[in-house]
Short mmCIF file of C-alpha atoms and ligand atoms in Angstrom, two decimals:
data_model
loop_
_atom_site.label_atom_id
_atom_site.label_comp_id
_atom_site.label_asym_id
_atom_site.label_seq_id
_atom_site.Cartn_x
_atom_site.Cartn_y
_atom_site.Cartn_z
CA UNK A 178 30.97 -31.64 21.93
CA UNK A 179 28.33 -30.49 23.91
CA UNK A 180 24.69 -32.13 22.44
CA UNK A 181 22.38 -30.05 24.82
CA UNK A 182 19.89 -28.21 23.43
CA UNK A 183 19.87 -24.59 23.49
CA UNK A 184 16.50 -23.22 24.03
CA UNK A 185 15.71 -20.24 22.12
CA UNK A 186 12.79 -17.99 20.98
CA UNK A 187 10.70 -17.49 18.19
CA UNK A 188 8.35 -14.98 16.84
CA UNK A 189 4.89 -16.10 15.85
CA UNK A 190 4.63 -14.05 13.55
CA UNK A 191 7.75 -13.35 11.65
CA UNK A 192 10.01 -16.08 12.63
CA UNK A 193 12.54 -13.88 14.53
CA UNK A 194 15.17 -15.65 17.05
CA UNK A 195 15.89 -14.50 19.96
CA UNK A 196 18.43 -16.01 23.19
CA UNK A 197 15.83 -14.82 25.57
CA UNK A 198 11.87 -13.76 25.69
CA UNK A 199 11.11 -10.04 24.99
CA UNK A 200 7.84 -8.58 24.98
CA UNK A 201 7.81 -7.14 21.84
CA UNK A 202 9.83 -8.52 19.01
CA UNK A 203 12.59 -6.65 17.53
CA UNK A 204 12.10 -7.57 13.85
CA UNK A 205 8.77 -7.44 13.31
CA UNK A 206 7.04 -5.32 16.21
CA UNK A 207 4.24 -7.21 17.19
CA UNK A 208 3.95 -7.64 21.13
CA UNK A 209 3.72 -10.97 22.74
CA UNK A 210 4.84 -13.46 20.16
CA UNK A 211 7.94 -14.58 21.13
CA UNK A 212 7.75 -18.16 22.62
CA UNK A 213 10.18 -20.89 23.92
CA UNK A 214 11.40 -23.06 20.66
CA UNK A 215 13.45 -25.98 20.50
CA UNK A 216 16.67 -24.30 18.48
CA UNK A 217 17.31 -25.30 15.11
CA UNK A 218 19.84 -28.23 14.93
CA UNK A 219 22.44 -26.72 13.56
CA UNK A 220 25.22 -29.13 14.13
CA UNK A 221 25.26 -30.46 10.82
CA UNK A 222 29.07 -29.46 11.41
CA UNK A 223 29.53 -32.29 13.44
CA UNK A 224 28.83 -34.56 10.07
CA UNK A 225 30.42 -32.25 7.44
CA UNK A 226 34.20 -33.62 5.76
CA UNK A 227 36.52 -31.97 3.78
CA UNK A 228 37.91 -32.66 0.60
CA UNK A 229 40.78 -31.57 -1.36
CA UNK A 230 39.91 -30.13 -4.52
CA UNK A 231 42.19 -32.20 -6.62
CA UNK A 232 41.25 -35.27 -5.42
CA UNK A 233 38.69 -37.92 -4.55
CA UNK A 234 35.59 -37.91 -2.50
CA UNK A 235 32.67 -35.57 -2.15
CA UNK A 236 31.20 -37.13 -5.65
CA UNK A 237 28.05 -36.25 -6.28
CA UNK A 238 26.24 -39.84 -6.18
CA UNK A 239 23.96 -41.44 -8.90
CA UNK A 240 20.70 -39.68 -9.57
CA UNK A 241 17.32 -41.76 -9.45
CA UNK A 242 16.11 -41.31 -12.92
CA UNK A 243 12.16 -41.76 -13.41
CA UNK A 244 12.02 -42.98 -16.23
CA UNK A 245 9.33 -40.23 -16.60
CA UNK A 246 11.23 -38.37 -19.23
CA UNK A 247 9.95 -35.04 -19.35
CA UNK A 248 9.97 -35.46 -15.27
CA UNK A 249 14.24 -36.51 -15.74
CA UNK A 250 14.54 -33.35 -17.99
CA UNK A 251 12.83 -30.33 -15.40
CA UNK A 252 15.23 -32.33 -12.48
CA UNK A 253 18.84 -32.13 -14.91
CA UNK A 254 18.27 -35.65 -15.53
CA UNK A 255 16.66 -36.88 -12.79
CA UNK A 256 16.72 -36.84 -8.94
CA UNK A 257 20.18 -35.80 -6.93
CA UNK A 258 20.38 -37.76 -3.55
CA UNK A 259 19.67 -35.36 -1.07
CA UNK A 260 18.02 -32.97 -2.67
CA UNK A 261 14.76 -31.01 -1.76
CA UNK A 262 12.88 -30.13 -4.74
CA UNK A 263 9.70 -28.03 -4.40
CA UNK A 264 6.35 -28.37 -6.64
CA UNK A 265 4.31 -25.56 -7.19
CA UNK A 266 0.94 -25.23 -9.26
CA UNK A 267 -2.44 -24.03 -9.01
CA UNK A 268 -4.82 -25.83 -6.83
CA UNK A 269 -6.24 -29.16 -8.53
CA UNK A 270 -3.49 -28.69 -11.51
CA UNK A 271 -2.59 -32.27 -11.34
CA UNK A 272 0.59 -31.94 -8.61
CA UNK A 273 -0.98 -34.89 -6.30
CA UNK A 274 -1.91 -36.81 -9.46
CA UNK A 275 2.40 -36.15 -10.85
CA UNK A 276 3.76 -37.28 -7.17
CA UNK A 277 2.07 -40.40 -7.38
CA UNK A 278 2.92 -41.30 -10.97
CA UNK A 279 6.42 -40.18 -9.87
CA UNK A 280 6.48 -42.86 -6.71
CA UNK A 281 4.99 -45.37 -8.86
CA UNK A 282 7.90 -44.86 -11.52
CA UNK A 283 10.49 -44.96 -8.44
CA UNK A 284 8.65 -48.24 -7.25
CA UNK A 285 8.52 -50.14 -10.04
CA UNK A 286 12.28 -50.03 -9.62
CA UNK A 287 12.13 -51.20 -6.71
CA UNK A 288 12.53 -48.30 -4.53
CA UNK A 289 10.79 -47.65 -1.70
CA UNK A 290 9.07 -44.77 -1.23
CA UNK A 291 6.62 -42.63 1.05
CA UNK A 292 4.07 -40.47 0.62
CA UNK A 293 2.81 -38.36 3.23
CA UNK A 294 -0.11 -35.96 3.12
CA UNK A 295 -1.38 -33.63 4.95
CA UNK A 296 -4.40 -32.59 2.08
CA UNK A 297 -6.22 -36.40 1.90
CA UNK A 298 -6.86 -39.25 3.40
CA UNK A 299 -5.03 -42.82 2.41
CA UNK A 300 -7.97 -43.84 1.44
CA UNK A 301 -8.60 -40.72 -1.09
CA UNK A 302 -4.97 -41.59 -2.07
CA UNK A 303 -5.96 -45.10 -2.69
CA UNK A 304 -8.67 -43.75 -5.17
CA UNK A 305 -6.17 -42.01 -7.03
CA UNK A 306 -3.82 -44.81 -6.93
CA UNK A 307 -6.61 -46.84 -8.58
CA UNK A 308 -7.66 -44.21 -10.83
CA UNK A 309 -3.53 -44.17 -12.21
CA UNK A 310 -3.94 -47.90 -12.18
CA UNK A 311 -0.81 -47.76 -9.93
CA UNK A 312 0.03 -50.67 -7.26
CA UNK A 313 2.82 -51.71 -5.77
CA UNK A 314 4.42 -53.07 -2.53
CA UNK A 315 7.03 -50.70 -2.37
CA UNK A 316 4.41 -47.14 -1.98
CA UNK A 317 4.08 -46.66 1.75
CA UNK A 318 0.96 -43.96 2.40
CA UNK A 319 0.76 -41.97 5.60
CA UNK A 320 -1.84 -38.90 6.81
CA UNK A 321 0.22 -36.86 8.63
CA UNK A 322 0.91 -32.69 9.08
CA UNK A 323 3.47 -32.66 11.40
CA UNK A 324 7.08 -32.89 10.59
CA UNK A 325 8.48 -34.30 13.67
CA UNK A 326 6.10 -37.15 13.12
CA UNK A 327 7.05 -36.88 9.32
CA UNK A 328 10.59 -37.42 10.38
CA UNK A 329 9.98 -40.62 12.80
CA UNK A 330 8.05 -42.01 9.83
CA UNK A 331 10.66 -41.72 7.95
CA UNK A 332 13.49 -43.22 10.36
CA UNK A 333 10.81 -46.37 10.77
CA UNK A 334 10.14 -46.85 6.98
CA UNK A 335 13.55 -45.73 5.60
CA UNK A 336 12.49 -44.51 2.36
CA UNK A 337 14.91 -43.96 -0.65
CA UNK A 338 12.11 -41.25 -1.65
CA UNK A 339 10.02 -39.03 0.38
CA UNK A 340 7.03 -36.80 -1.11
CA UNK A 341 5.21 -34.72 1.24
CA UNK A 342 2.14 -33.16 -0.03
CA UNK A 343 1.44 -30.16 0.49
CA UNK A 344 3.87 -27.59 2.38
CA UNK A 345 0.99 -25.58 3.49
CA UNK A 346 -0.53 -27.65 5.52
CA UNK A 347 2.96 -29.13 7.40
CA UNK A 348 3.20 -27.59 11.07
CA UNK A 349 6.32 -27.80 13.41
CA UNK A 350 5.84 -28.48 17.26
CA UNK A 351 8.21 -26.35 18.20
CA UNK A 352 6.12 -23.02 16.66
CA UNK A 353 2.86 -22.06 17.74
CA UNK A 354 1.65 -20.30 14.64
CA UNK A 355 -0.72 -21.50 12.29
CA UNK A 356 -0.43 -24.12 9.16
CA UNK A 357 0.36 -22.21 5.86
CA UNK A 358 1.75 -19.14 7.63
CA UNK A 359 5.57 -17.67 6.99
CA UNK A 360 6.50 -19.16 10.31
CA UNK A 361 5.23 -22.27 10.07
CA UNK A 362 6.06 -22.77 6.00
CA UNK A 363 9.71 -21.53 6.71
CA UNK A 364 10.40 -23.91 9.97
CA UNK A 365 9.21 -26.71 8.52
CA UNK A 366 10.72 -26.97 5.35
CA UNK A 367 14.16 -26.08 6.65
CA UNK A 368 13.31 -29.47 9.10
CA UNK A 369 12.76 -31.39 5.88
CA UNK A 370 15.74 -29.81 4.29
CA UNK A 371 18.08 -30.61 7.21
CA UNK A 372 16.80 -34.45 6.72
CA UNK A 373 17.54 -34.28 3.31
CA UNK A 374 21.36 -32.96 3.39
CA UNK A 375 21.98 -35.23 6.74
CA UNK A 376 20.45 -38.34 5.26
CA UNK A 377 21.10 -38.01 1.29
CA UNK A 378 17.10 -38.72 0.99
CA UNK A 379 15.58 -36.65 -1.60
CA UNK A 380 12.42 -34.74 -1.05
CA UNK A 381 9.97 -33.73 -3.40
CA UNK A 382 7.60 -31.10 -1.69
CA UNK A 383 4.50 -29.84 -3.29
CA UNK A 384 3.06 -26.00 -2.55
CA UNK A 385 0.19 -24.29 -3.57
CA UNK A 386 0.46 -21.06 -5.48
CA UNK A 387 -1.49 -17.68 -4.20
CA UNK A 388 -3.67 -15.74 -6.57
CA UNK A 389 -0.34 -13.59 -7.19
CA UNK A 390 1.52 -16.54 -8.94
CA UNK A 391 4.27 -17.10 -5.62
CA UNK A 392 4.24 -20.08 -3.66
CA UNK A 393 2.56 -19.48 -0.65
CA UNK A 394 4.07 -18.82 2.26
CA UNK A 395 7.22 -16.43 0.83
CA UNK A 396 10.02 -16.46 -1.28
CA UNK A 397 11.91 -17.83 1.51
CA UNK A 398 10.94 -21.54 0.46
CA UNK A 399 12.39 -21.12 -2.87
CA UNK A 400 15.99 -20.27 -1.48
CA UNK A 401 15.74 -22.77 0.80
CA UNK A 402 15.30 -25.67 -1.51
CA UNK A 403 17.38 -27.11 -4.49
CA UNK A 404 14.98 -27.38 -6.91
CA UNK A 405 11.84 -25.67 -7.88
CA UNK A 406 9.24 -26.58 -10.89
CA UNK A 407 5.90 -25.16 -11.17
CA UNK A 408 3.36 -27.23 -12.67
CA UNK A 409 1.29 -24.77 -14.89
CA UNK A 410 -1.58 -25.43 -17.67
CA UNK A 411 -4.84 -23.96 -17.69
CA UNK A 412 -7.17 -26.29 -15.95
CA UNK A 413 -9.77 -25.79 -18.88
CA UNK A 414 -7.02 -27.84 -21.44
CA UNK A 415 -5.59 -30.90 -21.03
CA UNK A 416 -2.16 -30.07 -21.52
CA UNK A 417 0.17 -29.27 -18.63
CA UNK A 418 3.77 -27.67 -18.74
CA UNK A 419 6.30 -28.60 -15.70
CA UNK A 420 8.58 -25.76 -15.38
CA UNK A 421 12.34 -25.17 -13.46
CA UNK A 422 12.50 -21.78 -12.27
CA UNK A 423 15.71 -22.93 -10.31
CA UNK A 424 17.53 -26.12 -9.92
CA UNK A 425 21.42 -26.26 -8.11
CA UNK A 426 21.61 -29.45 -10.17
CA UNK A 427 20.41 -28.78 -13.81
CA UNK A 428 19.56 -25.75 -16.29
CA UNK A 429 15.87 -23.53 -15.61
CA UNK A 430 13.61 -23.09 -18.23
CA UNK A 431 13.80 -26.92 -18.90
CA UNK A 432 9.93 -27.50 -19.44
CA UNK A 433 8.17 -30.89 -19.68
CA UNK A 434 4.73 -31.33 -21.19
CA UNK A 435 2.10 -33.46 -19.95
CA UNK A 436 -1.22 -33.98 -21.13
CA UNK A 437 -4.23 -34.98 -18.43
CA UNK A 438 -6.12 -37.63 -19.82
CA UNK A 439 -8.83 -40.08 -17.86
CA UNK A 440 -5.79 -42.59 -16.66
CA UNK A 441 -3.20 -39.46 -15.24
CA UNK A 442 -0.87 -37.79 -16.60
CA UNK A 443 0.81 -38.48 -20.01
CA UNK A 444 3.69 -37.75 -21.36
CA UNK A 445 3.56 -35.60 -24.90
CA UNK A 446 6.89 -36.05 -26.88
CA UNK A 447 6.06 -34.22 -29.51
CA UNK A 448 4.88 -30.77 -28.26
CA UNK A 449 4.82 -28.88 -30.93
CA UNK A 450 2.21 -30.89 -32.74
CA UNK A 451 0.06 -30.84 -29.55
CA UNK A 452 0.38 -26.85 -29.85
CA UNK A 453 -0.17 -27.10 -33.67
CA UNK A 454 -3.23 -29.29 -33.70
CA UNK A 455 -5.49 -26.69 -33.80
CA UNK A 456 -4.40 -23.98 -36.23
CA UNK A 457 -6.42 -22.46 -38.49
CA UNK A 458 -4.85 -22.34 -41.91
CA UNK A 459 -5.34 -19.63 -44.33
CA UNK A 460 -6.39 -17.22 -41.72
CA UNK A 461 -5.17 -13.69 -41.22
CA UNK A 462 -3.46 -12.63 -37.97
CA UNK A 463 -1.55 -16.54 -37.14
CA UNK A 464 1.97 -17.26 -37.66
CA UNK A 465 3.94 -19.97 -36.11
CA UNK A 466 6.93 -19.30 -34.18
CA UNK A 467 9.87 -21.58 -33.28
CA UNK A 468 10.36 -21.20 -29.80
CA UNK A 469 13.38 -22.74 -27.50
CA UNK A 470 12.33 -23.63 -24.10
CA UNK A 471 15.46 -24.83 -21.97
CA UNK A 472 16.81 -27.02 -24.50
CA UNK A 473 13.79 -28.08 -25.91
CA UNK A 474 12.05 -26.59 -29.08
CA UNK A 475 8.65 -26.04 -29.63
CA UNK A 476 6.51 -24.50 -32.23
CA UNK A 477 3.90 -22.37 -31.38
CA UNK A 478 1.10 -20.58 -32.91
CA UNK A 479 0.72 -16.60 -32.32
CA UNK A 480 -2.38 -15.06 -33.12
CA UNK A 481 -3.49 -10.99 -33.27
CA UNK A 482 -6.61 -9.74 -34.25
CA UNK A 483 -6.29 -5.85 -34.84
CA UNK A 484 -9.84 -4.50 -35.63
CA UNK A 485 -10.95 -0.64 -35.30
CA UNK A 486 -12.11 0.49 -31.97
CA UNK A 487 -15.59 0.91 -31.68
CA UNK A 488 -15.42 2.85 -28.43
CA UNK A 489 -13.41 5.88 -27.59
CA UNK A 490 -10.41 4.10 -25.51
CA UNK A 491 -8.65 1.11 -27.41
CA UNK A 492 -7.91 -2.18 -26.16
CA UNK A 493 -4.52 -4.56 -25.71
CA UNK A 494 -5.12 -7.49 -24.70
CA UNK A 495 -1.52 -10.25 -24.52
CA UNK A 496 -2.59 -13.65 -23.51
CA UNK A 497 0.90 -15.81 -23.18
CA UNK A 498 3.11 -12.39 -24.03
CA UNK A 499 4.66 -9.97 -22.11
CA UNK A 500 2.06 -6.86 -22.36
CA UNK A 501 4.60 -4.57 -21.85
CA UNK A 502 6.85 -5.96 -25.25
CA UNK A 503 3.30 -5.91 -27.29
CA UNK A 504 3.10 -2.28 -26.27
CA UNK A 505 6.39 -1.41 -27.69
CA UNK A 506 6.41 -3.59 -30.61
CA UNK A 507 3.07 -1.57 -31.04
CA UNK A 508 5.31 1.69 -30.91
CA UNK A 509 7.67 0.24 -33.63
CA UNK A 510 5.22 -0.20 -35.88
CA UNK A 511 3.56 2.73 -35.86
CA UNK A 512 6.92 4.62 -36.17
CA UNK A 513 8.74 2.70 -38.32
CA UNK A 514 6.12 1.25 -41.19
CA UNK A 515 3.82 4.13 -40.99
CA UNK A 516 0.45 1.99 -39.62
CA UNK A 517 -1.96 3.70 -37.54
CA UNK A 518 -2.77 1.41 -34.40
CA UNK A 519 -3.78 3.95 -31.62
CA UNK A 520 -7.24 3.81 -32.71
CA UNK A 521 -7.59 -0.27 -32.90
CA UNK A 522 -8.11 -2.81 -30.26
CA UNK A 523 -5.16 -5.43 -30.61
CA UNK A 524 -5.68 -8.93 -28.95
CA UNK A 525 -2.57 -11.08 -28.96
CA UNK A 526 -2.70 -14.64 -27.92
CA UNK A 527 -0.33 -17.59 -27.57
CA UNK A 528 -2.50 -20.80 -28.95
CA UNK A 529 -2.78 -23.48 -26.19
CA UNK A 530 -2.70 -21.76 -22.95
CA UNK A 531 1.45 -21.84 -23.44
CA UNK A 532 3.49 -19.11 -22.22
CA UNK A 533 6.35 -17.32 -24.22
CA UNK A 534 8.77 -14.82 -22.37
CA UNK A 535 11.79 -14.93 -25.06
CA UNK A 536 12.29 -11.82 -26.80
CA UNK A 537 13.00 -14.16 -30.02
CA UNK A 538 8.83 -14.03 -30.36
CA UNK A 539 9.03 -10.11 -31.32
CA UNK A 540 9.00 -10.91 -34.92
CA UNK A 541 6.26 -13.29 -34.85
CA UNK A 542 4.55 -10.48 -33.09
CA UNK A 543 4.55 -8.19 -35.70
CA UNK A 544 4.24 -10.59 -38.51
CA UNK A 545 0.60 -11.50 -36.96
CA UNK A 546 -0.58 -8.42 -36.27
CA UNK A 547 0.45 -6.81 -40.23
CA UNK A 548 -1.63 -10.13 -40.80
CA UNK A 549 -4.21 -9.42 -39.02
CA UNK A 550 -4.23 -5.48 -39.90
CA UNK A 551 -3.74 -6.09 -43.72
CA UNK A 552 -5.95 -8.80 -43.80
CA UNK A 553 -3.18 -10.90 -45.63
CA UNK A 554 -2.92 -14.62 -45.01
CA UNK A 555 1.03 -15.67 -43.61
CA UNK A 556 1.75 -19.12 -45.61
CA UNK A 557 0.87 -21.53 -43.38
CA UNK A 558 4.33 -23.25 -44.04
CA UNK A 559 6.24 -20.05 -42.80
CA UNK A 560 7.73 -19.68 -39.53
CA UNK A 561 9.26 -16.42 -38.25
CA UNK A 562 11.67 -15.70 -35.36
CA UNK A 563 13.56 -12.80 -34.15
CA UNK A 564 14.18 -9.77 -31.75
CA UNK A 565 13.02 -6.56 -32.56
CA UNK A 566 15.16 -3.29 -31.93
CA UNK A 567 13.23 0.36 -30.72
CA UNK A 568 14.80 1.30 -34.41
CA UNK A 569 12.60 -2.14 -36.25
CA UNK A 570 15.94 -3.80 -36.71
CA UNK A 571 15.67 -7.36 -36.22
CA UNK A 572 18.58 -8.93 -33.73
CA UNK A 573 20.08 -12.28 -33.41
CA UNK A 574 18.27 -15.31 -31.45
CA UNK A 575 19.94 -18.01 -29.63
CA UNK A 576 19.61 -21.45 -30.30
CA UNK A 577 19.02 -21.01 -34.31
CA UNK A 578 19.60 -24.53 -35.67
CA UNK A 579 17.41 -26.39 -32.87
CA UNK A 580 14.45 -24.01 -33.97
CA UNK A 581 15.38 -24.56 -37.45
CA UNK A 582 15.68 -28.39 -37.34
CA UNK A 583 12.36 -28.67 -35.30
CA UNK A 584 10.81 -26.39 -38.02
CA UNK A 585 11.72 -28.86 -40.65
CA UNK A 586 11.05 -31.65 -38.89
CA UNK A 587 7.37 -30.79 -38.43
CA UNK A 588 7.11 -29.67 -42.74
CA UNK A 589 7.82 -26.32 -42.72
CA UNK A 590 9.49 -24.96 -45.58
CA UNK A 591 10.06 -21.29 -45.15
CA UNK A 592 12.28 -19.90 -42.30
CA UNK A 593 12.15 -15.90 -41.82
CA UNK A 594 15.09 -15.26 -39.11
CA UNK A 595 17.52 -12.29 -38.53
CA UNK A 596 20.30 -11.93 -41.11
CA UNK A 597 22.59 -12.35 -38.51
CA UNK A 598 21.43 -15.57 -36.73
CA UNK A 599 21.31 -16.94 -40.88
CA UNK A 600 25.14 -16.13 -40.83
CA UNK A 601 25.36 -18.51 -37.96
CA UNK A 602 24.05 -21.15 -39.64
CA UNK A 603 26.29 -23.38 -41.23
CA UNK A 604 25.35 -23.66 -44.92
CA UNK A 605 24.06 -27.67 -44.95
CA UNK A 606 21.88 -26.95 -42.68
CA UNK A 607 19.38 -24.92 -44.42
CA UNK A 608 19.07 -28.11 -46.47
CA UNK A 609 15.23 -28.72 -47.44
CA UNK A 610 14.30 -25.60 -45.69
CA UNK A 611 14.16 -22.39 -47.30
CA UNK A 612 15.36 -19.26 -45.41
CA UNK A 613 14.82 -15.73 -46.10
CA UNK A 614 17.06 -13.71 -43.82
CA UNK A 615 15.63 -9.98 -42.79
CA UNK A 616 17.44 -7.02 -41.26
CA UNK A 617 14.41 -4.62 -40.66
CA UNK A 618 11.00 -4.73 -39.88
CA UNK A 619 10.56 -2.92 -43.34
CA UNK A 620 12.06 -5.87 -45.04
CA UNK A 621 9.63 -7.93 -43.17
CA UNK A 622 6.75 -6.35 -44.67
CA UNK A 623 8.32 -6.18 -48.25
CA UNK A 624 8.76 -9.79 -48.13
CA UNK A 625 5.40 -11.27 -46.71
CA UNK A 626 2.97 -8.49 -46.86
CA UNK A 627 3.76 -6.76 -50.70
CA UNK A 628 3.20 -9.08 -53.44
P1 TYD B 885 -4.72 -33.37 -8.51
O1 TYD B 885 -3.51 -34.17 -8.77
O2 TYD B 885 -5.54 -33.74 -7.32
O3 TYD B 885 -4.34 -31.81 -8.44
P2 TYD B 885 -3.54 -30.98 -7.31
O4 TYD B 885 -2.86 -31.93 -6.42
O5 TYD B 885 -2.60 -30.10 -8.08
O6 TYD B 885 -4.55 -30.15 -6.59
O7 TYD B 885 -5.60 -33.48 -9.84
C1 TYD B 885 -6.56 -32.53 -10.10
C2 TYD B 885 -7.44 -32.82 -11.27
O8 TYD B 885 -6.97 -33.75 -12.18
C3 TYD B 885 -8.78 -33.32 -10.77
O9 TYD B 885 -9.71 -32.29 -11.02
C4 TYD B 885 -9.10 -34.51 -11.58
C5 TYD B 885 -8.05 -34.54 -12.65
N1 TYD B 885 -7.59 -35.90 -12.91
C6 TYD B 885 -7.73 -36.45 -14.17
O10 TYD B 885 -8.25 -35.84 -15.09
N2 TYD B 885 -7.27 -37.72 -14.41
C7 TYD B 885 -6.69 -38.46 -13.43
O11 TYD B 885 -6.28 -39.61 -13.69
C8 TYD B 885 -6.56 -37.88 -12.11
C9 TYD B 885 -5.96 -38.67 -10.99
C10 TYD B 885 -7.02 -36.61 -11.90
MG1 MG B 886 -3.23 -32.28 -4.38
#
């Protein structure tokens, strides 16, 4: 087989590939971007094996665990040889400060690993290092934004871990266009990934998100790559959530939680007390909720404040909710128990800066803002959990005995769930917990709100 290179061209500005130069390129229009390119290796062919499918061979190898739990739990339990796994986050969220925590947990087993960035110095890196009170023999640090030099450090250091940090500012030699642009972002991360799958060595890249909440620099990167977690928190709390919004190897919506302190990152086992710390008891419009993230519970406090509106137009505010689902469990309430809402501001709010997207919140929803409408305290050892229907019938949530079980495990003693997620429930284990099972939104009110 032939191992010349084929020289092709590429658009500046789009990426397009074309055999030969043209003024103007065909995918995106622009004039005068097309320039010679090395072509992409693409004879990964010449390396790939078959296997029968009942048979040996083609295993997937041993993953290198962390050690950093809720690191091992985002990855599917830890890292798959080969993989690429992309970091996202806001800028100064803590990524750098997780990578090198990460290397130093692959070190210490005597890994060795490289960390290349193209954002600081080694001796900023250093700093950090001795910030994290890390050290070891087996971290290798280089400065470096190109990828062809990435991959000759690589080949002289032989890393069984590579981090580069950060994708935006990586550049190829064989585009033109600038750092951080689609181009650039696309051609070298599908370098990286081709050294991943042709040497097994996983890659953990980090990226910056845009003010929209992608990573910059498309879409595109998250198809390419196995893995992606965004590292999310608000920068004003000292918690931070690591989420999978894709992974080839493991389930999404794993989360793990982190806390900054002075020394890095730590590791918070017990998340629902972190998110329960600070609730005020015996106040109107707060209701914990047991929420399932991946296949991790967590409790969470949901707060409402519904007050008349002093101007003309009324406010709604969701802060951790889906607008749109506060806006229609609005509409429910209005219809279906009779309460007059168009004329108050509502303010909904997930306590701690956490994010809730399950539709198994609804019912919390309501129950804190009757609370906060009626003035009427929730007991403070209640939970509440369920879908709401257009009609105010409550539906079935997934995952009913892991909410229930982390509900008793943190002292709760009243459990208000959907009828029909109670019939799931196997009869021990309501044991020390006491459940009151609801069909309607009517029967929520007659139970909590009507003395
Ligand atoms: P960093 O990892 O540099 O964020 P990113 O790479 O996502 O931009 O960390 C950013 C913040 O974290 C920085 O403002 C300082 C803080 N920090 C700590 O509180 N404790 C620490 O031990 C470290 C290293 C950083
Ligand atoms: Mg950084």
């Amino acid at each position: 087989m032939s191992s010349k290179e084929k020289q092709v061209f590429l658009c500046a500005s789009c990426g397009h590939e074309s055999g030969k130069w043209l003024g103007r390129c065909p995918q995106c229009g622009e004039w005068d971007t097309l320039s010679q390119a090395k072509a992409k290796p693409r004879l990964l062919r010449t390396t790939a094996q078959v296997f029968p499918l009942n048979g040996q061979g083609g295993e997937e190898a041993e993953r290198l665990v962390t050690g950093i739990s809720e690191l091992d739990r985002t990855l599917g339990g830890g890292i798959v040889p080969g993989s690429m796994i992309l970091i996202g986050g806001d800028p100064g969220i803590g990524k750098s400060t997780l990578i090198l925590q990460l290397l130093a947990a692959l070190a210490q087993q005597q890994h060795k690993v490289l960390y290349v960035s193209g954002e600081e110095s080694v001796r900023q890196i250093r700093m950090r290092a001795e910030r994290l009170a890390v050290q070891s023999e087996q971290i290798f640090l280089a400065a470096e934004n190109s990828v062809q030099a990435i991959l000759s450090l690589v080949d002289e250091v032989q890393p069984a871990f590579l981090a580069v940090d950060s994708i935006q500012t990586l550049y190829s030699e064989t585009v033109s266009s600038a750092p951080g642009s689609v181009t650039q972002v696309r051609e070298s991360t599908s370098l990286l990934v081709n050294l991943a799958k042709r040497t097994d060595l996983p890659i953990i890249l980090i990226g910056h998100v845009t003010k929209d909440g992608s990573i910059a620099g498309p879409r595109v990167l998250e198809h390419m790559v196995d893995t992606v977690l965004y590292f999310e928190g608000d920068s004003s709390q000292v918690f931070r959530l690591l989420r999978t919004v894709k992974n080839r190897f493991g389930s999404t919506n794993e989360i793990g939680v982190f806390e900054m302190k002075e020394s890095g990152l730590a590791e918070v086992d017990n998340p629902s007390a972190l998110f329960l710390a600070e609730r005020p008891v015996n106040v109107p419009g707060s209701v914990v909720m047991p929420s399932v993230e991946g296949t991790r519970p967590i409790l969470v406090e949901v707060q409402a404040l519904v007050s008349p509106s002093s101007l003309g137009t009324s406010r709604r505010t969701a802060i951790g909710a889906d607008p749109q689902r506060l806006a229609l469990l609005t509409a429910v309430l209005e219809k279906k128990i009779g309460v007059t809402l168009f004329d108050h501001d509502i303010f909904l709010n997930i306590a701690g800066g956490i994010r809730i997207d399950e539709p198994a919140l609804d019912l919390a929803v309501i129950v804190a803002l009757l609370s906060s409408l009626y003035e009427k305290i929730v007991d403070p050892a209640t939970v509440v959990c369920g879908e709401v229907g257009l009609a105010g019938e409550i539906r079935a949530v997934g995952q009913i005995e892991m909410r229930l079980r982390e509900a008793r495990r943190l002292g709760f003693k009243t459990f208000l769930m959907p009828e029909s997620s109670r019939r799931q429930l196997e009869a021990s284990a309501a044991e020390g917990i006491q459940i009151y099972p609801v069909r309607t939104v009517h029967e929520v009110v007659e139970r909590l709100f009507v003395a």
